Amino acid sequence: MRRPIQLLALLALVLVLFGIGLNRPTDTPEVATPLPAARTLSPSDLEAHVAASAADMAPQRQPNPHPLTPFALQQAQRSTPSLRAFVHFALQHAEAGGFISAWGALDECFGETLDGAGLPESSLSPKSEQSLQADALLRAACDLDPGERERVMQLAIGGPRQVLSKDPNLQVLGRSIATGYNQTIGLGQARDLIRLGNPYASFSLLSLGSTPEQPDLHFAGQFYSSPFEQRLLTDAWLLLTCDMGQNCGPEAVPTLRMCRDRGWCAQSLQSAMALGYERIPDGLPRLRILHQRLLRAWREQSAESFAPGSPGAAASQASVSTTH
């Protein structure tokens, strides 16, 4: 199994190429903004998004007094069944985490974060009528064709530095790319990712300090190396995103992916996970314990739990384990 959100590998390339700055974001008031109608994403659309964002950066223009907040962006994603419409919308709101959210939504539809790699074959169900229905719903929801997806990724590679740097999540993720990982940088990244609270960017908390040569995931002083261990930790984190406010209902993309890709068909992501992990010896108790440990670390803003090698890593391992 690859690292959570394989699109982050592309983000690393972007950050290296454009040297994204490290300015800290500021809190902003929330404003409701309607989603655009879903239509084909053309190169001119993406150029317009970049031009508009660049214009917002121009010295002669006053900054938007009511930029979108991350919470409003998350609510906008919940309110639309169309990936195309959300990507249109998100790319215009980098200040709210729009770029990382657009790429994360792409991975949710088409990436490996939600597939069944690493799980025992016996836990996966053959194709059923329910999984075929889920596939049809996913085709409708994930309505970007390959050409459109490529254009969105080209925006990442070809976007101006000043536009990309408006996404505060990219600023945080760029630190270890620019300087190399160390304990101080890892703790700082973990604190800022927890503070920003973006469900997609915060996935990288599990891979702070990892490299292509050492791709292990990490949490609370423990490294997760085997495909099943990495899948277990990733799935526990997916449950945490439900606690963060992500849509985990019956028509949510993650729930439909569970049904189509694993045969775990239920009315919520949580129920689908429970259904599937019951088929794995000791799987469901381990998933629930790990989810609760992650939830506790997140709520307590325990950056030490996510930064490998930090002085408090061993203590955080003991702390998040005391109630289990």
XYZ file of C-alpha atoms in Angstrom, residues 175-293:
119
model
C 8.712 22.996 5.195
C 10.358 19.582 5.321
C 10.525 19.520 1.521
C 12.620 22.685 1.562
C 14.874 21.905 4.522
C 14.664 18.176 5.211
C 12.824 16.586 8.112
C 13.933 17.054 11.694
C 12.166 16.911 15.055
C 11.605 20.655 15.287
C 10.171 20.923 11.791
C 8.059 17.805 12.333
C 6.508 19.165 15.511
C 5.838 22.513 13.861
C 4.206 20.857 10.866
C 2.075 18.653 13.096
C 0.887 21.610 15.194
C -0.025 23.644 12.132
C -1.765 20.783 10.316
C -3.863 20.095 13.418
C -4.638 23.798 13.756
C -5.648 24.132 10.105
C -7.801 21.014 10.374
C -8.058 20.228 6.663
C -9.092 16.540 6.446
C -7.035 15.970 3.296
C -3.838 17.794 4.270
C -3.900 16.350 7.779
C -3.614 12.836 6.305
C 0.072 13.671 5.900
C 0.384 13.664 9.702
C 0.691 9.898 9.337
C 3.678 10.186 7.011
C 5.695 13.032 8.526
C 9.365 12.213 8.106
C 8.791 9.316 5.723
C 10.686 9.105 2.440
C 10.430 6.977 -0.719
C 13.171 4.813 0.790
C 11.449 4.656 4.206
C 7.709 4.920 3.496
C 6.455 3.649 6.846
C 3.501 5.400 8.443
C 3.810 6.586 12.042
C 1.571 7.333 14.999
C 2.379 7.744 18.695
C 5.900 6.382 18.569
C 4.972 3.317 16.507
C 5.812 2.727 12.851
C 3.371 0.872 10.592
C 5.263 -1.065 7.935
C 3.219 -4.001 6.641
C 0.462 -3.458 4.063
C -2.208 -4.516 6.573
C -0.858 -2.271 9.344
C -0.823 0.692 6.976
C -4.346 -0.078 5.795
C -5.560 -0.375 9.397
C -4.062 3.002 10.347
C -5.367 4.656 7.192
C -8.872 3.284 7.743
C -8.824 4.436 11.366
C -7.892 7.881 10.090
C -10.753 7.784 7.576
C -13.088 7.265 10.531
C -11.476 10.285 12.176
C -12.358 12.414 9.143
C -16.006 11.636 9.883
C -15.422 13.177 13.322
C -13.885 16.182 11.535
C -17.137 16.773 9.670
C -16.522 15.005 6.372
C -19.543 13.492 4.666
C -19.666 9.809 5.639
C -23.308 9.172 4.762
C -24.832 6.633 2.349
C -24.099 8.624 -0.826
C -20.673 9.943 0.208
C -17.818 8.935 -2.072
C -15.886 7.092 0.695
C -18.974 5.041 1.592
C -19.597 4.172 -2.050
C -15.932 3.259 -2.546
C -16.167 0.833 0.392
C -19.067 -0.888 -1.345
C -17.685 -0.946 -4.878
C -14.028 -1.709 -4.119
C -14.320 -3.908 -1.028
C -17.906 -5.170 -1.077
C -18.540 -3.520 2.302
C -21.958 -2.021 1.602
C -23.734 -0.080 4.367
C -25.506 3.203 5.068
C -22.427 5.010 6.382
C -18.668 4.790 6.222
C -18.556 3.801 9.888
C -21.020 0.937 9.371
C -19.200 -0.234 6.245
C -15.905 -0.359 8.143
C -17.521 -2.300 10.980
C -19.031 -4.762 8.507
C -15.712 -5.379 6.797
C -13.423 -5.544 9.804
C -15.738 -8.038 11.511
C -14.547 -10.476 8.823
C -10.927 -10.096 9.954
C -9.815 -11.892 13.140
C -9.464 -9.250 15.850
C -9.837 -6.639 13.109
C -12.764 -4.618 14.431
C -11.448 -4.206 18.003
C -8.072 -3.085 16.659
C -9.718 -0.604 14.286
C -11.895 0.867 17.031
C -9.019 1.195 19.501
C -6.806 2.877 16.915
C -9.615 5.217 15.897
C -10.172 6.228 19.520
C -6.453 6.822 20.032
